[in-house]
PDB file of C-alpha atoms in Angstrom:
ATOM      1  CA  UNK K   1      27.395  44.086  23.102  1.00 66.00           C
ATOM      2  CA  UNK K   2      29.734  45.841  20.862  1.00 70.00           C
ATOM      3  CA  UNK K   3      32.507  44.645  18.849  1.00 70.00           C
ATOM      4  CA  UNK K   4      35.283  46.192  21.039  1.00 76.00           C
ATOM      5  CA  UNK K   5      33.737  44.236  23.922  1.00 74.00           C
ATOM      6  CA  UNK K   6      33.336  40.860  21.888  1.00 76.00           C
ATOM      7  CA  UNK K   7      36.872  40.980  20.940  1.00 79.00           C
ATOM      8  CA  UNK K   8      37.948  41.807  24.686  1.00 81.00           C
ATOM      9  CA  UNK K   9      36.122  38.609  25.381  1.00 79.00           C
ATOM     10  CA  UNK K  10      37.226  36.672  23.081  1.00 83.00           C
ATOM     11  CA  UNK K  11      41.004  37.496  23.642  1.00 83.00           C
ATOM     12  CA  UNK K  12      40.790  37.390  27.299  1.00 84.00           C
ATOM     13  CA  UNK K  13      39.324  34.092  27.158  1.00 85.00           C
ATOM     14  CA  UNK K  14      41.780  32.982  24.384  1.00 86.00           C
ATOM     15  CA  UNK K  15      44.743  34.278  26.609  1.00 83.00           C
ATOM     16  CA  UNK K  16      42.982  32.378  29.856  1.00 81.00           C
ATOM     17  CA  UNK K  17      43.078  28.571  27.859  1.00 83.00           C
ATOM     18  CA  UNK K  18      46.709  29.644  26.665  1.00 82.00           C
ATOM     19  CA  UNK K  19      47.909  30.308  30.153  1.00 80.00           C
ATOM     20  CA  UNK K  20      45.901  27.032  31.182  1.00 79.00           C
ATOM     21  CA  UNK K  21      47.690  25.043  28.571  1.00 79.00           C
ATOM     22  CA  UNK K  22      50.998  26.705  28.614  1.00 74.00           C
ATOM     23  CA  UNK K  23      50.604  25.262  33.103  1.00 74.00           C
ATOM     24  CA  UNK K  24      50.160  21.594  31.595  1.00 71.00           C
ATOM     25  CA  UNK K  25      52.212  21.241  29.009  1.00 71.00           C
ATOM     26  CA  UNK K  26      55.142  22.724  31.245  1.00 67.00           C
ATOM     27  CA  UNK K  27      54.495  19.844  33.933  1.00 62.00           C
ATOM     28  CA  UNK K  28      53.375  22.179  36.584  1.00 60.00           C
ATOM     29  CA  UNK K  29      49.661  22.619  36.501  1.00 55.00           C
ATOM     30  CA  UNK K  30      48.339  22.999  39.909  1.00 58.00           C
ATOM     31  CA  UNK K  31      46.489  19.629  39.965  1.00 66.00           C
ATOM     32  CA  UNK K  32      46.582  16.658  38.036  1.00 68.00           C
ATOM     33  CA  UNK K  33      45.151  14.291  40.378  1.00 72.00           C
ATOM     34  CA  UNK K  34      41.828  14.333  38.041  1.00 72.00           C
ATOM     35  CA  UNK K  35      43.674  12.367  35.955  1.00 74.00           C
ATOM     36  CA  UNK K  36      43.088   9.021  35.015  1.00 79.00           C
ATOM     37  CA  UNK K  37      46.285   7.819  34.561  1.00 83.00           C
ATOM     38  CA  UNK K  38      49.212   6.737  36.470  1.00 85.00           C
ATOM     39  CA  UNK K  39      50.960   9.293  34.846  1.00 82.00           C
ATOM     40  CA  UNK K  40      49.686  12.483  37.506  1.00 79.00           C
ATOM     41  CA  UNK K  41      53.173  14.415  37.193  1.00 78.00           C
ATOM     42  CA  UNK K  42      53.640  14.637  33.107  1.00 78.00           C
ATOM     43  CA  UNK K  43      50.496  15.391  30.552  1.00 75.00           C
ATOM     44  CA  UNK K  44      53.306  13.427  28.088  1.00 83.00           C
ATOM     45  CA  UNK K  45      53.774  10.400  30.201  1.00 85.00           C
ATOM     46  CA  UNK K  46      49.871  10.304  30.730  1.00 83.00           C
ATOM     47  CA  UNK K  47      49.218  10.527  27.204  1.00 85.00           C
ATOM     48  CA  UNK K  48      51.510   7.864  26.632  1.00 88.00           C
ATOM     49  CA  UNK K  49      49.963   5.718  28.960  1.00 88.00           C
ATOM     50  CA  UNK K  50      46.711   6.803  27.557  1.00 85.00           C
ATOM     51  CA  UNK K  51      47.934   5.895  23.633  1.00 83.00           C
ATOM     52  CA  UNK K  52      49.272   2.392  25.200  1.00 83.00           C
ATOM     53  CA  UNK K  53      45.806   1.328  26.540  1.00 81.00           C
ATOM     54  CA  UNK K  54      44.666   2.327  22.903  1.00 76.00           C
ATOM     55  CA  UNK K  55      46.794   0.112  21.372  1.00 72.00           C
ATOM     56  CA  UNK K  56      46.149  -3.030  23.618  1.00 75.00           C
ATOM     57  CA  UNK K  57      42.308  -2.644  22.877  1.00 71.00           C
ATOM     58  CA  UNK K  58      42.667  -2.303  19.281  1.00 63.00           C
ATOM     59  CA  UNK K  59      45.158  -4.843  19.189  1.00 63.00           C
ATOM     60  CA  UNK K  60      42.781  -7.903  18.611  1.00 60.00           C
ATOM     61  CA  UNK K  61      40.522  -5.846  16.002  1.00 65.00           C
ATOM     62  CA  UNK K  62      40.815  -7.595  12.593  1.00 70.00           C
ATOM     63  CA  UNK K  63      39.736  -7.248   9.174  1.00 75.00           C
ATOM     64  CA  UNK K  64      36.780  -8.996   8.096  1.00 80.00           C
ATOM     65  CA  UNK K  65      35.160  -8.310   5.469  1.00 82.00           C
ATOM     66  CA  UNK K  66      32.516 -11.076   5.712  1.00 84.00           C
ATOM     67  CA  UNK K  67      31.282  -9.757   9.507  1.00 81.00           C
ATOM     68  CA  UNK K  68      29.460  -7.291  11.238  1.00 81.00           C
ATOM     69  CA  UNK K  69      31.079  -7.675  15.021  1.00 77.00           C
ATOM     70  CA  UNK K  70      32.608  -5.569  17.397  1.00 74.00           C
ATOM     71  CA  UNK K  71      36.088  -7.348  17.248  1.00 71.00           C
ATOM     72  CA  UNK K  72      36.691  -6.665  13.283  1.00 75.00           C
ATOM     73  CA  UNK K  73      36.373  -3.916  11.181  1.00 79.00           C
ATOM     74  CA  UNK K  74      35.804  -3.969   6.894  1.00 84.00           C
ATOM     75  CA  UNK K  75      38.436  -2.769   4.843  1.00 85.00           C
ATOM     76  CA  UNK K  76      38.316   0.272   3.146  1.00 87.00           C
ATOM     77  CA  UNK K  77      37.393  -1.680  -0.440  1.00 91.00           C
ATOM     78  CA  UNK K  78      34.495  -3.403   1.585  1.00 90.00           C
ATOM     79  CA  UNK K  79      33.153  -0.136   3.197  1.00 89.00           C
ATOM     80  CA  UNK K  80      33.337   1.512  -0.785  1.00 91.00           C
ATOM     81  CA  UNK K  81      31.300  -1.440  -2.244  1.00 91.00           C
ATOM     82  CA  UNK K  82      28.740  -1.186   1.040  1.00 90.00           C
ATOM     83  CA  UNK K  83      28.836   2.925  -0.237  1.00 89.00           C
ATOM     84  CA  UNK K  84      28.474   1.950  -3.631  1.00 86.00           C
ATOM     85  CA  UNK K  85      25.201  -0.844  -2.913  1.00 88.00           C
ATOM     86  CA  UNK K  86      23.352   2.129  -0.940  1.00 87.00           C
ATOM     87  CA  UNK K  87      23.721   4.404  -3.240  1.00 81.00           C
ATOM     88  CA  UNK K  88      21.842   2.420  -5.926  1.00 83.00           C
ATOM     89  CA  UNK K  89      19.304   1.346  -3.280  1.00 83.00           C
ATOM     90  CA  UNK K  90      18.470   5.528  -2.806  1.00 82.00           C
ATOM     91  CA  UNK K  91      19.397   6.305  -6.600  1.00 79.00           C
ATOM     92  CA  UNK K  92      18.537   2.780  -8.506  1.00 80.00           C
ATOM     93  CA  UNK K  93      21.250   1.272  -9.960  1.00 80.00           C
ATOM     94  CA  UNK K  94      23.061   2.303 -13.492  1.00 80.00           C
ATOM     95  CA  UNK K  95      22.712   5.979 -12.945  1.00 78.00           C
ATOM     96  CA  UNK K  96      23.906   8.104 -15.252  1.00 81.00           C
ATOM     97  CA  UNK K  97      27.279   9.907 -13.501  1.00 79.00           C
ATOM     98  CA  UNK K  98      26.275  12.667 -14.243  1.00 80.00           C
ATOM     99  CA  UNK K  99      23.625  12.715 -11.655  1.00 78.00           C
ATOM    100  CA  UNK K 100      25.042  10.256  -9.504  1.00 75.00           C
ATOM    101  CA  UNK K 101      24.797  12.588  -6.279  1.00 79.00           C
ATOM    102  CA  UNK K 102      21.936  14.218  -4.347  1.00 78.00           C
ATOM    103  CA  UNK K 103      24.359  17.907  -5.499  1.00 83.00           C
ATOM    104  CA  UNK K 104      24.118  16.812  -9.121  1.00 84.00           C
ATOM    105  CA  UNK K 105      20.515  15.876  -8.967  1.00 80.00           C
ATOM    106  CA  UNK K 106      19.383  19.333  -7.271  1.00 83.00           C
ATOM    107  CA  UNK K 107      21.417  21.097 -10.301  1.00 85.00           C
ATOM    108  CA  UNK K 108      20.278  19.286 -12.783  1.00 83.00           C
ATOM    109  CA  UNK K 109      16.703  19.880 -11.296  1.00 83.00           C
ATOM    110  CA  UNK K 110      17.515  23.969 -10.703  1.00 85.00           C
ATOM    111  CA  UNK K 111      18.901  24.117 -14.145  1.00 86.00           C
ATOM    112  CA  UNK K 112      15.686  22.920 -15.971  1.00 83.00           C
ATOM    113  CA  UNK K 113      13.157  24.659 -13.983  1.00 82.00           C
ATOM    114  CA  UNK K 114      11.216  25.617 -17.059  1.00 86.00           C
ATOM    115  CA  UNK K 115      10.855  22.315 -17.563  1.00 85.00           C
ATOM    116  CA  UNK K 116       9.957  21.210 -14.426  1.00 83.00           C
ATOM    117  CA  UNK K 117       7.212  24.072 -14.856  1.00 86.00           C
ATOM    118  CA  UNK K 118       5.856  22.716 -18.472  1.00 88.00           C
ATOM    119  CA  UNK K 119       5.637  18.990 -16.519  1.00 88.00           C
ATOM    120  CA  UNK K 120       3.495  20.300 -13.260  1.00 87.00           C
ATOM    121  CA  UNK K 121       1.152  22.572 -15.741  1.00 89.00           C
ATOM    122  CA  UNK K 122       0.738  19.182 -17.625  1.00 88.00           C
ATOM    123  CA  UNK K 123      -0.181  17.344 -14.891  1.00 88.00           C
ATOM    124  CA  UNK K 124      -2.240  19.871 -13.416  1.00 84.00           C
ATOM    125  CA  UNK K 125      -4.293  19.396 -16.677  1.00 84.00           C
ATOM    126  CA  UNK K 126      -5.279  16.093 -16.421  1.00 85.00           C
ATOM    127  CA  UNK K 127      -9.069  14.599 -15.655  1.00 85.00           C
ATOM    128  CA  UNK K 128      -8.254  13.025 -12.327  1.00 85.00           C
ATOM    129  CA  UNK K 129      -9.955  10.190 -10.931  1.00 84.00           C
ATOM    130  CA  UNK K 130      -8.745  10.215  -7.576  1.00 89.00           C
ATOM    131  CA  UNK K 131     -10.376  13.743  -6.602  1.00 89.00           C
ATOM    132  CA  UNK K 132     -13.161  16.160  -7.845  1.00 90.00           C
ATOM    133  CA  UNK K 133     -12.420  18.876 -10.011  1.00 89.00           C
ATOM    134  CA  UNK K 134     -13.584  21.920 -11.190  1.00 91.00           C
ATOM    135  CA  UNK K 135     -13.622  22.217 -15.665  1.00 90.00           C
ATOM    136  CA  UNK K 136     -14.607  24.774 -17.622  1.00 92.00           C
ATOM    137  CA  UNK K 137     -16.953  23.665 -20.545  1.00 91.00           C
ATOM    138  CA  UNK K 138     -14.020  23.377 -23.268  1.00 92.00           C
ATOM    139  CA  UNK K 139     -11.906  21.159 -20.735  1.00 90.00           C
ATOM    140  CA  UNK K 140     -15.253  19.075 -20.198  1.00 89.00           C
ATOM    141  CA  UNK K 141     -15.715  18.888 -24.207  1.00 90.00           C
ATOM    142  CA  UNK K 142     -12.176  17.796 -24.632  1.00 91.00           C
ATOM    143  CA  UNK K 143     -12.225  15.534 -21.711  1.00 88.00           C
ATOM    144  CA  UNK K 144     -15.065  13.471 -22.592  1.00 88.00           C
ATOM    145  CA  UNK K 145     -13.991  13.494 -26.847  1.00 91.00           C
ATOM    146  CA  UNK K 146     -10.986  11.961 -25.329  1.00 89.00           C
ATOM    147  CA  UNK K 147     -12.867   8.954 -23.390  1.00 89.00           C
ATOM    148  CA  UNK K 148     -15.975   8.657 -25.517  1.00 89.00           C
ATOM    149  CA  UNK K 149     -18.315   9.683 -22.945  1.00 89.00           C
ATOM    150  CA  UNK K 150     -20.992  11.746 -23.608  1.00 84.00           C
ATOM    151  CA  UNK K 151     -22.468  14.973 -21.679  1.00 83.00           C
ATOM    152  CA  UNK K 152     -25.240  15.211 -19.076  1.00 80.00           C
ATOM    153  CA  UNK K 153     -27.227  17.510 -20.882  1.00 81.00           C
ATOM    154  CA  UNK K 154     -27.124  14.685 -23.564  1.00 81.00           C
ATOM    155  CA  UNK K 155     -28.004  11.824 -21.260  1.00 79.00           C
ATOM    156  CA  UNK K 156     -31.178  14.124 -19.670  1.00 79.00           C
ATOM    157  CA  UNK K 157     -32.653  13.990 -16.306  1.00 79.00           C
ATOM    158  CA  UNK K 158     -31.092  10.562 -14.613  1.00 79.00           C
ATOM    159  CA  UNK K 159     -33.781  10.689 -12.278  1.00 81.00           C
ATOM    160  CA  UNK K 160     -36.694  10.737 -14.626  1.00 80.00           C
ATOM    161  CA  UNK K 161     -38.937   8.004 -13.509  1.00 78.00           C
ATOM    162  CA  UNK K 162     -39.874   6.204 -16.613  1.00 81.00           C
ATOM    163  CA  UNK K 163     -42.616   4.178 -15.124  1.00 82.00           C
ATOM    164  CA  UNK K 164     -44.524   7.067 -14.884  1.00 82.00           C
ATOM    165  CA  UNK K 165     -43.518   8.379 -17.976  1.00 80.00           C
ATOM    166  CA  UNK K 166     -44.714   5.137 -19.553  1.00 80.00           C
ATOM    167  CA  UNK K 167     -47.847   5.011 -17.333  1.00 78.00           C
ATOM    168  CA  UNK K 168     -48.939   8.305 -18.650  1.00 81.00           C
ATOM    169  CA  UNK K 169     -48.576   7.728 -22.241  1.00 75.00           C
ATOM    170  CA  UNK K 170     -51.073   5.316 -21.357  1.00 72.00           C
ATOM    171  CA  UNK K 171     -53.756   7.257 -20.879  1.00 67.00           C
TER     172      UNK K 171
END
């Protein structure tokens, strides 16, 4: 559809809710029996009645700190501290405010993406243990100077049989 024709839409539907509204707040819609108030004759009167029932639930709700029910509600202070506690349980407590929120973590983490870089290229240079890997002869060098261990073509065949070996230097 076009603009023209989205606009026509949207203006003839605007002006339909107004007229609709404009019929109820005026006291002479053509039907209020739907309501479910006493009230059927006044959309004020019914809202009154409406804001009355309100009150008369609400009116045995307390503050209480020290509960979870349905009949109390924690102050403001309380629900802070509860804010406060989960934060440190998805942060870990005593962090720094400057990166105190999930916003000020991702900018700290944008902002240093070079370093973010330099850490995953370090890691991705590490001897694993948990999963094969392939090395190129200088990373193998390196990687065994570091651990002491010493190369295959220095330890020979591991399959040599040296029984026979040792049976044939007999003869």
């Amino acid at each position: 559809m076009s603009l023209q024709t989205n606009l026509s839409n949207l203006a003839t539907r605007i002006g339909n809710e107004t007229k609709a509204l404009r019929t109820l707040l005026n006291g002479n819609a053509a039907d209020l029996t739907s309501l479910t108030t006493t009230a059927k004759t006044n959309l004020v009167a019914a809202i009154n009645e409406l804001q009355a029932e309100i009150d008369a639930i609400s009116g045995g709700a307390t503050l209480n700190d020290a509960t979870v029910s349905t009949d109390a509600a924690w102050s403001s202070q309380k629900i802070t501290d509860e804010l406060g506690l989960l934060k440190d349980e998805i942060l870990g407590p005593g962090v720094s405010a400057a990166l105190d929120t999930l916003k000020e973590l991702g900018d700290a983490l944008a902002s240093n993406d070079s370093d973010i870089a330099t850490i995953t290229t370090a890691l991705a240079n590490r001897v694993r243990f948990d999963a094969a890997q392939t090395l190129d002869a200088a990373q193998q060098l390196q990687a065994r100077q570091n651990i002491g261990a010493v190369s295959t073509a220095d330890v020979g065949d591991t399959t040599t049989n040296f029984v026979t070996v040792f049976e044939t230097a007999l003869v």
